[in-house]
Structures are given as C-alpha cells and as structure tokens.
PDB file of C-alpha atoms (C1' of nucleotides) in Angstrom:
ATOM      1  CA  UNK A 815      47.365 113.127 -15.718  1.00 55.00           C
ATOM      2  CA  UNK A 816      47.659 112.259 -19.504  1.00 84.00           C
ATOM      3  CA  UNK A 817      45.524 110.070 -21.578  1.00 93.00           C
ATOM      4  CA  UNK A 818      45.942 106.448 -21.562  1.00 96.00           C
ATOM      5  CA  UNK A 819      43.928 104.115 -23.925  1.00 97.00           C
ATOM      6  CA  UNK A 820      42.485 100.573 -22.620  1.00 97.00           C
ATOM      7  CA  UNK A 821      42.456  98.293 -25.238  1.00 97.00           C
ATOM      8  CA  UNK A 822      40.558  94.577 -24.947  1.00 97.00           C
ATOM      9  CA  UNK A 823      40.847  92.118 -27.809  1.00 97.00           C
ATOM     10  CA  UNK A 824      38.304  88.929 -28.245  1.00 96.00           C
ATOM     11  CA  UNK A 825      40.507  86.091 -30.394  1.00 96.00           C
ATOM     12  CA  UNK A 826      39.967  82.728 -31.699  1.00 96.00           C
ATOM     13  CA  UNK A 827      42.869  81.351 -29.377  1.00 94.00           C
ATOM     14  CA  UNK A 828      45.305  82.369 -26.598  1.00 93.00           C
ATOM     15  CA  UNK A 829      48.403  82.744 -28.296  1.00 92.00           C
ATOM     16  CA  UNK A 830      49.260  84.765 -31.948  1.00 93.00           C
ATOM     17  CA  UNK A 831      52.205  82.333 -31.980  1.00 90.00           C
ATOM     18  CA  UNK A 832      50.028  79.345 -32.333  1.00 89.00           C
ATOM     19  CA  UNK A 833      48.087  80.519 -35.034  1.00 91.00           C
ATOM     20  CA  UNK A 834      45.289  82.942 -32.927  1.00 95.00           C
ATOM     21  CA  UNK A 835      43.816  85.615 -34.794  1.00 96.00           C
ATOM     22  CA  UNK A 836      41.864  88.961 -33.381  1.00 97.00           C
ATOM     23  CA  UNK A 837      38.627  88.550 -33.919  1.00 97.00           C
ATOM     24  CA  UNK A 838      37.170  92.220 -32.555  1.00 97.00           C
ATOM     25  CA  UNK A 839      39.317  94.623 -31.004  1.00 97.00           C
ATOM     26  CA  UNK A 840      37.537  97.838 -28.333  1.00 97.00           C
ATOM     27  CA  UNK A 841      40.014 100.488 -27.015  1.00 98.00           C
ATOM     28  CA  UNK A 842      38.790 103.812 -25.041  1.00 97.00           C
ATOM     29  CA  UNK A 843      40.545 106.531 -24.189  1.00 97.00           C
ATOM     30  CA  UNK A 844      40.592 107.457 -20.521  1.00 96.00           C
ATOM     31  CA  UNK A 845      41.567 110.958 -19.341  1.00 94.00           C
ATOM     32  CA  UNK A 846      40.521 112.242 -15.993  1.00 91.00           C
ATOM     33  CA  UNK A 847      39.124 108.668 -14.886  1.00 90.00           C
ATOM     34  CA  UNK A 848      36.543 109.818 -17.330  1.00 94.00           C
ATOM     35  CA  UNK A 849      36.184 108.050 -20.814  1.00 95.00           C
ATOM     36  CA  UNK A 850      36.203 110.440 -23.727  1.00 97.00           C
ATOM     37  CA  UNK A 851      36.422 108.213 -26.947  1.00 97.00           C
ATOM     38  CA  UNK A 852      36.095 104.446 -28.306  1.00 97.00           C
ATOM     39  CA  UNK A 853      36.737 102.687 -30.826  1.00 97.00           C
ATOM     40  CA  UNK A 854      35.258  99.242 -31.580  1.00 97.00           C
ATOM     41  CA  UNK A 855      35.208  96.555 -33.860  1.00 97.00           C
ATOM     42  CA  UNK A 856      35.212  93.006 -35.473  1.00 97.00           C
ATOM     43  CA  UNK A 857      37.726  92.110 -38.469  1.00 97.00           C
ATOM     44  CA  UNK A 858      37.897  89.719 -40.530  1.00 97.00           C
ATOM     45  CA  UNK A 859      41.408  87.803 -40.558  1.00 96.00           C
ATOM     46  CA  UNK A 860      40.378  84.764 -42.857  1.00 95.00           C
ATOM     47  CA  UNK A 861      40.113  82.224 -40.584  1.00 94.00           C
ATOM     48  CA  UNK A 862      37.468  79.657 -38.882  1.00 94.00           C
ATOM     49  CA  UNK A 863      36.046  80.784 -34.797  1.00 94.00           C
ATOM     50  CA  UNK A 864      36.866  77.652 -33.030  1.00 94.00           C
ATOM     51  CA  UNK A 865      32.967  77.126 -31.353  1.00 93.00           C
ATOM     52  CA  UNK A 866      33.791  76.959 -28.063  1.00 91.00           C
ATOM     53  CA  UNK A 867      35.200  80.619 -28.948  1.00 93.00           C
ATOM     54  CA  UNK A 868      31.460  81.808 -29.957  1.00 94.00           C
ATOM     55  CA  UNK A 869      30.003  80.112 -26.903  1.00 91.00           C
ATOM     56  CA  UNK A 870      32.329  81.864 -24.930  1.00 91.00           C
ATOM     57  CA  UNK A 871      32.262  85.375 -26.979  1.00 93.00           C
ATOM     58  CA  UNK A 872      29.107  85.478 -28.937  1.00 93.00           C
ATOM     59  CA  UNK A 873      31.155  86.031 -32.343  1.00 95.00           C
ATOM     60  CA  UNK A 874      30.795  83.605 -34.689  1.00 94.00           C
ATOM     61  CA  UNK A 875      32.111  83.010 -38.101  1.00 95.00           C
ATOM     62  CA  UNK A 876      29.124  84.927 -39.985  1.00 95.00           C
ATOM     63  CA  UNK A 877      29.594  87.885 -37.560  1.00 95.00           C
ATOM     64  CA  UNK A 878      33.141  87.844 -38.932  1.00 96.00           C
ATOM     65  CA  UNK A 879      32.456  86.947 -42.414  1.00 95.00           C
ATOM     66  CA  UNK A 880      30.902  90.444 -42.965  1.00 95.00           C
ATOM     67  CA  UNK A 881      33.404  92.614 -40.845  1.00 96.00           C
ATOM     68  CA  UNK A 882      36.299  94.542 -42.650  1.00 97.00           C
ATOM     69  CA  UNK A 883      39.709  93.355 -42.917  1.00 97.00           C
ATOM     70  CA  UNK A 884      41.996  92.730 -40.145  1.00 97.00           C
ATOM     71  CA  UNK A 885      44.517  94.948 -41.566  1.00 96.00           C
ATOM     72  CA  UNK A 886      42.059  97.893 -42.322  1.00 97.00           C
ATOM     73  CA  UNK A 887      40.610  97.420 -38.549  1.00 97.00           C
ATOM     74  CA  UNK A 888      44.064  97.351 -37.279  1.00 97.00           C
ATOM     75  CA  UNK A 889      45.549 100.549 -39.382  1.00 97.00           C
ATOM     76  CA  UNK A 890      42.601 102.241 -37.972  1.00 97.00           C
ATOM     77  CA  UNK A 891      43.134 101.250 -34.386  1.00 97.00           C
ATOM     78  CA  UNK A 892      46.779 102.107 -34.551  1.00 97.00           C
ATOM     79  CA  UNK A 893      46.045 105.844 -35.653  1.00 97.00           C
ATOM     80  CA  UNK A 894      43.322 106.185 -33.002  1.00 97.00           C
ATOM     81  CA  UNK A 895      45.882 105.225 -30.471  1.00 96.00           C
ATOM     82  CA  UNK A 896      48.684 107.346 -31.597  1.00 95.00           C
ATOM     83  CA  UNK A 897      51.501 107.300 -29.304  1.00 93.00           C
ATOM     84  CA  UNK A 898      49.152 106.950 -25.840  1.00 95.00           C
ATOM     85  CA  UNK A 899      50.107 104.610 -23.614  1.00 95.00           C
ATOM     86  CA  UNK A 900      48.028 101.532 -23.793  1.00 96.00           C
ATOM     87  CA  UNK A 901      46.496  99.289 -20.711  1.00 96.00           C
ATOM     88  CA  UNK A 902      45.084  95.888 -20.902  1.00 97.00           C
ATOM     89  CA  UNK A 903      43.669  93.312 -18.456  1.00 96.00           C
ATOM     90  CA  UNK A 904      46.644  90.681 -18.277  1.00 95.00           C
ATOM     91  CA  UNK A 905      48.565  92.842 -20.827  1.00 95.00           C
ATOM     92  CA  UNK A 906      50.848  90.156 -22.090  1.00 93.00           C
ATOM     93  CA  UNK A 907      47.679  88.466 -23.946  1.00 95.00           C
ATOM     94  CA  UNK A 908      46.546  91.493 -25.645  1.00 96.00           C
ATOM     95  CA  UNK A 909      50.187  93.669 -26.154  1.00 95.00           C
ATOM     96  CA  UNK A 910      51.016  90.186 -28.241  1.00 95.00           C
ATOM     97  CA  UNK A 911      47.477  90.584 -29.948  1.00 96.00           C
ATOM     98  CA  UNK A 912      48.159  94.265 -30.630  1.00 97.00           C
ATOM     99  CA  UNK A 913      52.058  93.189 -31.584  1.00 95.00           C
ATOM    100  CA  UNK A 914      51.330  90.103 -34.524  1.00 95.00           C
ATOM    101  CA  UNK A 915      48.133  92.006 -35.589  1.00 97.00           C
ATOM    102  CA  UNK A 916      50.167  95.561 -36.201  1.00 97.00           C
ATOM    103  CA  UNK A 917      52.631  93.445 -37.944  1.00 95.00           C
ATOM    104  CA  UNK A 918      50.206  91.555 -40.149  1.00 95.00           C
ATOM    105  CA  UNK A 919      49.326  94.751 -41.190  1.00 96.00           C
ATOM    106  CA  UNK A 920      53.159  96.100 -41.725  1.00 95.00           C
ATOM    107  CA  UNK A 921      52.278  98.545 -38.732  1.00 95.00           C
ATOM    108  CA  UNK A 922      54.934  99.111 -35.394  1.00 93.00           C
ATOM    109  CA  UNK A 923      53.736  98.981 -32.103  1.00 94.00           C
ATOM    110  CA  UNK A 924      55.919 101.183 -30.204  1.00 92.00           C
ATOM    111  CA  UNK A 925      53.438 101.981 -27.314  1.00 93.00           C
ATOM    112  CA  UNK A 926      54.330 101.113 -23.519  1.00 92.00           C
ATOM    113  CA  UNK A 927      51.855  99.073 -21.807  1.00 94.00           C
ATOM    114  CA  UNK A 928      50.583  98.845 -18.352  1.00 94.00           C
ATOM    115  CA  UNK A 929      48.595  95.583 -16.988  1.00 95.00           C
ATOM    116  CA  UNK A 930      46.009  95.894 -14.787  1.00 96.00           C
ATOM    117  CA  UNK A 931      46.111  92.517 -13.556  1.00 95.00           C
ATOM    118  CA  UNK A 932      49.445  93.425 -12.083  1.00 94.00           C
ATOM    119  CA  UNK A 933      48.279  96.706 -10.831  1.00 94.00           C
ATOM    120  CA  UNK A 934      45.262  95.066  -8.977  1.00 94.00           C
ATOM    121  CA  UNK A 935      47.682  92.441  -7.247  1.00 93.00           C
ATOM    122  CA  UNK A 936      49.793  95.480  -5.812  1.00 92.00           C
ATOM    123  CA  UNK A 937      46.471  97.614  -5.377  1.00 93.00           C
ATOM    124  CA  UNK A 938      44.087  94.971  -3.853  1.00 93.00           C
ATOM    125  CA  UNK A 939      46.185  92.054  -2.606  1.00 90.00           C
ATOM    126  CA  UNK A 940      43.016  90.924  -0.758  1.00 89.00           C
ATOM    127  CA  UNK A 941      40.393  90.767  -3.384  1.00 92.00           C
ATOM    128  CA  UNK A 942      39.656  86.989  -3.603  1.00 92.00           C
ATOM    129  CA  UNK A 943      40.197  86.964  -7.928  1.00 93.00           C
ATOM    130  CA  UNK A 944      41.623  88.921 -10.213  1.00 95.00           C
ATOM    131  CA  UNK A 945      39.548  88.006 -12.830  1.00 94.00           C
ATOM    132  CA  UNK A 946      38.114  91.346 -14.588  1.00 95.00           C
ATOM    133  CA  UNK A 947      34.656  90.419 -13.685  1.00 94.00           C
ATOM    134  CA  UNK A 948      34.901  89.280 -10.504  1.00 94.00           C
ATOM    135  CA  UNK A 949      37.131  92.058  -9.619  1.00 95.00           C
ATOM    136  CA  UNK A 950      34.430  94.583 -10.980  1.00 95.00           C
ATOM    137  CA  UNK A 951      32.101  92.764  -8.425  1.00 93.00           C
ATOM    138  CA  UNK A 952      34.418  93.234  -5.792  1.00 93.00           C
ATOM    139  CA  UNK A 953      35.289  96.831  -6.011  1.00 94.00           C
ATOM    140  CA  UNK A 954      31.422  97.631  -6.380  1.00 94.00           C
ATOM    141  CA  UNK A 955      31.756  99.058 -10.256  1.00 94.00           C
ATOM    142  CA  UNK A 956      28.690  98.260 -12.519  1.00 91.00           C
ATOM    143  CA  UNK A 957      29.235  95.940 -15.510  1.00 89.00           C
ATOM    144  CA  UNK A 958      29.121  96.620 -18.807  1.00 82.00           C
ATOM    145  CA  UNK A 959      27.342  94.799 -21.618  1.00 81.00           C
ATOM    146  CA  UNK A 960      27.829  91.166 -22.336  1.00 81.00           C
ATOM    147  CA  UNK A 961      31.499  89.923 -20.867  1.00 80.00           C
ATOM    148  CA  UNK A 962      34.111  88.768 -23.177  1.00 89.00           C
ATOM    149  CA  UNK A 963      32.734  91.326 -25.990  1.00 94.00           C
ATOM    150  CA  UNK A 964      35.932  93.479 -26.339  1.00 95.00           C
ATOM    151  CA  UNK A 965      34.043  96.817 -25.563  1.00 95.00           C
ATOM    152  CA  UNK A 966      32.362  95.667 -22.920  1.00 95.00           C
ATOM    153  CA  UNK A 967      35.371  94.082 -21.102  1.00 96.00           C
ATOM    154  CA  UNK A 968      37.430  97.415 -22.297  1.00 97.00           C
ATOM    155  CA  UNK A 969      34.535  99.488 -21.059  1.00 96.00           C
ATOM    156  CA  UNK A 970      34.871  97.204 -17.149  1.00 96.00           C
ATOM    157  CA  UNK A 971      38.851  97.595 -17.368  1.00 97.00           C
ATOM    158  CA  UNK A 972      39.123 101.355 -17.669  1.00 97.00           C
ATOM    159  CA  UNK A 973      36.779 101.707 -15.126  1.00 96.00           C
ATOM    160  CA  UNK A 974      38.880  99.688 -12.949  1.00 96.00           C
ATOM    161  CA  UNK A 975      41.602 101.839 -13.915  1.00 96.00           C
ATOM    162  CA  UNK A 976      39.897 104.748 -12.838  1.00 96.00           C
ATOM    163  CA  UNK A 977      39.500 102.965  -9.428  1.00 96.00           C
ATOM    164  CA  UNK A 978      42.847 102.077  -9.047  1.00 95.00           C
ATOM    165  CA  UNK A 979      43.992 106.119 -10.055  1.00 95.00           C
ATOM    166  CA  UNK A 980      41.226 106.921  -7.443  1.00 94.00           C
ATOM    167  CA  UNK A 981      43.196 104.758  -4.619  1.00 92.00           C
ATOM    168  CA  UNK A 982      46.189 106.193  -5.035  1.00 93.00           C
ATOM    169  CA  UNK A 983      44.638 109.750  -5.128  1.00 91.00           C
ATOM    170  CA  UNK A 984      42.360 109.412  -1.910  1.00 91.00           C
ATOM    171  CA  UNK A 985      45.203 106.695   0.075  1.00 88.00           C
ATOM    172  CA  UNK A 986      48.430 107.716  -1.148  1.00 88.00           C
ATOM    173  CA  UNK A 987      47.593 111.546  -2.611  1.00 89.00           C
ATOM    174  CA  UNK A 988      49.562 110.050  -5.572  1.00 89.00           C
ATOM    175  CA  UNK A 989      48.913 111.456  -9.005  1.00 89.00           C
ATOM    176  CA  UNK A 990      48.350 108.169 -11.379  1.00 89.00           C
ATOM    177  CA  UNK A 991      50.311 109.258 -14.184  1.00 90.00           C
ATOM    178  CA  UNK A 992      51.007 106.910 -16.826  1.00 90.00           C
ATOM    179  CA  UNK A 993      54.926 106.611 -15.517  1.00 89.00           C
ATOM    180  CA  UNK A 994      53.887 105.942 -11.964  1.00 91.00           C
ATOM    181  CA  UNK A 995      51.426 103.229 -13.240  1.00 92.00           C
ATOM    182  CA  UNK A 996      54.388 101.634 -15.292  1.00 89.00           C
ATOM    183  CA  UNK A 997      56.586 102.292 -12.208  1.00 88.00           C
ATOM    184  CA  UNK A 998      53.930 100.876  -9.512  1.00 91.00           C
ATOM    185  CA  UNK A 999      53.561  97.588 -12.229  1.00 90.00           C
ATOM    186  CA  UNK A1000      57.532  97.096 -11.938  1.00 85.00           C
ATOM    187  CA  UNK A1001      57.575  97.542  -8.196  1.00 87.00           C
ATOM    188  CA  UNK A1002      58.170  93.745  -6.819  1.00 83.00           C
ATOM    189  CA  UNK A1003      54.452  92.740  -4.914  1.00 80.00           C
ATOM    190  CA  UNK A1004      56.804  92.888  -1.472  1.00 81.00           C
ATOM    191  CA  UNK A1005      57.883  96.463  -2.434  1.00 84.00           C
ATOM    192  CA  UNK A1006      54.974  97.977  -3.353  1.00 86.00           C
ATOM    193  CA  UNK A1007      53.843  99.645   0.476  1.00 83.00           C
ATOM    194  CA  UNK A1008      56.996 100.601   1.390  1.00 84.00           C
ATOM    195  CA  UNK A1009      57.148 102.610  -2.037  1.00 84.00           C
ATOM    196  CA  UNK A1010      53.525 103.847  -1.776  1.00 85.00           C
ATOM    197  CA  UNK A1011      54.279 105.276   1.781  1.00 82.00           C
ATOM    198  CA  UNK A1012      57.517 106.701   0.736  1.00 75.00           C
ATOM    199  CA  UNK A1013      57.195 107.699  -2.519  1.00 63.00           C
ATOM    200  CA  UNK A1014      61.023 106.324  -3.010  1.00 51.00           C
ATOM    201  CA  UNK A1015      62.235 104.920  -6.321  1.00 50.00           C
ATOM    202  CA  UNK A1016      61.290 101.419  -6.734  1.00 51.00           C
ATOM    203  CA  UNK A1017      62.622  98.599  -5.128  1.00 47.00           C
ATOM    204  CA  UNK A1018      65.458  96.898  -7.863  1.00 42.00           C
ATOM    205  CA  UNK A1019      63.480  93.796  -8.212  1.00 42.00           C
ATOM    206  CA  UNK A1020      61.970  93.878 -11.948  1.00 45.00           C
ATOM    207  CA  UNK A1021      59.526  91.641 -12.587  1.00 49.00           C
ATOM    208  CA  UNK A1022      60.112  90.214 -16.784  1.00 52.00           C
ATOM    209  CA  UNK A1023      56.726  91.008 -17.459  1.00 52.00           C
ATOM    210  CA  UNK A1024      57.214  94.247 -16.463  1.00 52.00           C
ATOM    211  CA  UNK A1025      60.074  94.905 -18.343  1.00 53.00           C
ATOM    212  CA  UNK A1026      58.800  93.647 -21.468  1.00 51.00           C
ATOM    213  CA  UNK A1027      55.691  95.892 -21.583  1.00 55.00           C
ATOM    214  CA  UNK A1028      58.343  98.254 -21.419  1.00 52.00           C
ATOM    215  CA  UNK A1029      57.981 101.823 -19.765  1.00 43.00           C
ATOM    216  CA  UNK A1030      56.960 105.677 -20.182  1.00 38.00           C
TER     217      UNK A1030
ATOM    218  C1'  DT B 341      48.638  59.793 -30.619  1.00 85.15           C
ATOM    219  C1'  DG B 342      49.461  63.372 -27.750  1.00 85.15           C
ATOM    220  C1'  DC B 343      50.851  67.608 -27.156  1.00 85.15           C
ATOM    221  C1'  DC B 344      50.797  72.382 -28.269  1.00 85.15           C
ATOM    222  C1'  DA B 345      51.345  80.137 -24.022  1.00 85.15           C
ATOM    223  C1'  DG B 346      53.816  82.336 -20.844  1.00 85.15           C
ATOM    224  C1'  DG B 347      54.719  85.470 -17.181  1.00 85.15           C
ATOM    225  C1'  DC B 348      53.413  86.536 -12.272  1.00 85.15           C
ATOM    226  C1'  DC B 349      53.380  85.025  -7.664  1.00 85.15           C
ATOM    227  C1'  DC B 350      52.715  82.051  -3.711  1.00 85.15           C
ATOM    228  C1'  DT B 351      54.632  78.282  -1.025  1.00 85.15           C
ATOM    229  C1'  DC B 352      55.236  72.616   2.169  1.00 85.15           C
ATOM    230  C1'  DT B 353      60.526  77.640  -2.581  1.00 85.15           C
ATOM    231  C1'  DT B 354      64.984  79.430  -4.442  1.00 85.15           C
ATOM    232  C1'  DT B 355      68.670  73.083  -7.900  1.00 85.15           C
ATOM    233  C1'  DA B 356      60.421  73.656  -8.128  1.00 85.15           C
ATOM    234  C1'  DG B 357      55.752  73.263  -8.825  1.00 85.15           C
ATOM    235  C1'  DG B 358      51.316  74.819  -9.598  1.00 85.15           C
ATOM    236  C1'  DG B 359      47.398  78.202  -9.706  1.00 85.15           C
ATOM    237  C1'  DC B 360      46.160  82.500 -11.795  1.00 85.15           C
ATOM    238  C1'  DC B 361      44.965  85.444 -15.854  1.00 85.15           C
ATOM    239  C1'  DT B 362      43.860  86.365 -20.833  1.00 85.15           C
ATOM    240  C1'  DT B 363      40.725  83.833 -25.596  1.00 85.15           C
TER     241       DT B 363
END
DNA sequence: TGCCAGGCCCTCTTTAGGGCCTT
C-alpha cells in the first residue's frame, strides 16, 4: 500500500469557473490507514467571503486578509503532494479547486484522483447519506474539529478512507492500493460485487467522472 | 430581472428528470 494524500478545500463558491476562489486548503498524507503528515492553510486570493460562506465555514474576510498568497499557499501544497495520488470527498469539487488554483499559480496538476463519495456508494450502498459527516456518524468514526474547516473535514475523509481500505481488507482480503481504489471508483455501482467477489477486471461501463479524475 | 456547476445514480428511465454531493 502506497501513500495517498486527502486533500479538502473551503472556497468562497462552488465552482472556479464562476469566479470561486480557495479560501484554505488541508491535505494529509495517509499511509498504512495511519496519517503521517499535514499540511494546512488559509490564502489569500484577493477577493471578498460571500457571508453566508463564513457562517457556513467560520473564515471570514479578516481571517483571509492576513493569510499568505494564494499562489505561495498553493506552490507549497503542490510540493508537499509531489506526485501522490490525491483523494477528496466529491472529488470533482476539489480536483477543479486544486486544477484553477495550480494554474493561477502557473503550477500543473498531473495527480490522479480518487473520490470518496463514489467509493462510499460502491462500499456502503446502504448508509442513508453520503454526506462526509453523516457518513462519519454512520460508520462509528469520531469527528474532527469544527466541520467545513478544510483540516478538519480532510482529517474525517482520510479516516473514512482508512475504513473503506479496512473493508476491503477484512471482507474482500483486498489490498487498497491506490490503482484498485481508482479501479473500484470506475467499476459501474451494478458491477461493483461481482468484481469484489471475483477479483475480475472491471465491468466496461466507465462512469465520466471516473474517467476524468483519471487513473494510477 | 433572472439566471448562473456538473457528474453520479436512481427511477414511475434510456428520446428524462431530479436528488445527491461539494462551498
């Protein structure tokens, strides 16, 4: 099992392409279902927290006004990352985060991305949300900190990570490498027991998300 | 003035619609 790093960004909208900025960025590095580093924190990217944003985060515009640059915050996160592949709760909203920020900063963002959103749906079809929170609830993990601050909500999604590895350790005595995450995550939902069970290539249904956060 | 994401996945579906998930 290699090292994958769970990133969690906080933002002042849903979408980079409508003008969103990162506001505070946490990523940990999970080897072993174990966390052995973080990184954490707010940047500045010059623009105005929407208030419902800070009632909903905590960060407001004074918070921001005295954090570093977005760019500086962003070259740093990039070399802490490296190469590792990355994992985000409902990846699509952070690997576009991690995408327009990077390129803000006139940084690539080559890494692969698995979703744990995706991975809970084929994992726990039964839990009643997938909302990160709720699904910490569910699976009996503690919380940690104040939800919807990025290291607290990166902190709660690599532990469900390590749950999910766990699962397919104790269930299906699979080793949750990063390629059989990205594998599991293209898997169509329907697919997914037959494959566990038989340890077969995936079904040919590939979801788009799936192939846009790319593979190992 | 009103609208402004987008991909997954289920279903009373597939020539579609709507809830979920992220801030």
């Amino acid at each position: 099992m290699t090292r994958l790093a769970v990133i969690d960004f906080e933002t002042t909208g849903i979408s980079p392409e409508q003008g969103a900025r990162a506001t505070e960025v946490a990523i940990v590095l999970l080897e072993h279902g174990r966390v052995v580093d973080r990184f954490q924190s707010l940047m500045n990217a010059g623009v105005r927290i929407p208030s419902f944003i800070t009632q909903l985060t905590g960060i407001s515009n004074a918070m921001i006004a005295e954090a570093p640059p977005a760019a500086q915050v962003m070259a740093e996160a990039s070399r802490f990352v490296g190469s590792l592949p990355m994992v985000a709760h409902n990846a699509a909203f952070d690997r576009k985060f991690w995408v327009a920020e990077l390129a803000l900063a006139g940084l690539d963002a080559p890494q692969a991305y698995a979703c744990t959103v995706l991975l809970s749906r084929r994992l726990f079809p039964h839990a009643p949300s997938h909302k990160l929170g709720l699904l910490i609830d569910h699976l009996g993990l503690p919380r940690a900190g104040r939800a919807h601050r990025a290291l607290a909500d990166a902190e709660m999604a690599a532990s469900l990570l390590a749950r999910m590895q766990d699962e397919l350790r104790r269930q299906w005595q699979l080793e949750a490498s990063p390629a059989l995450l990205m594998a599991l995550q293209r898997c169509s939902k329907a697919a997914v027991p037959g494959w566990l069970r038989q340890q077969q290539a995936c079904a040919p249904v590939q979801t788009r998300q799936a192939a846009v956060l790319g593979a190992v």
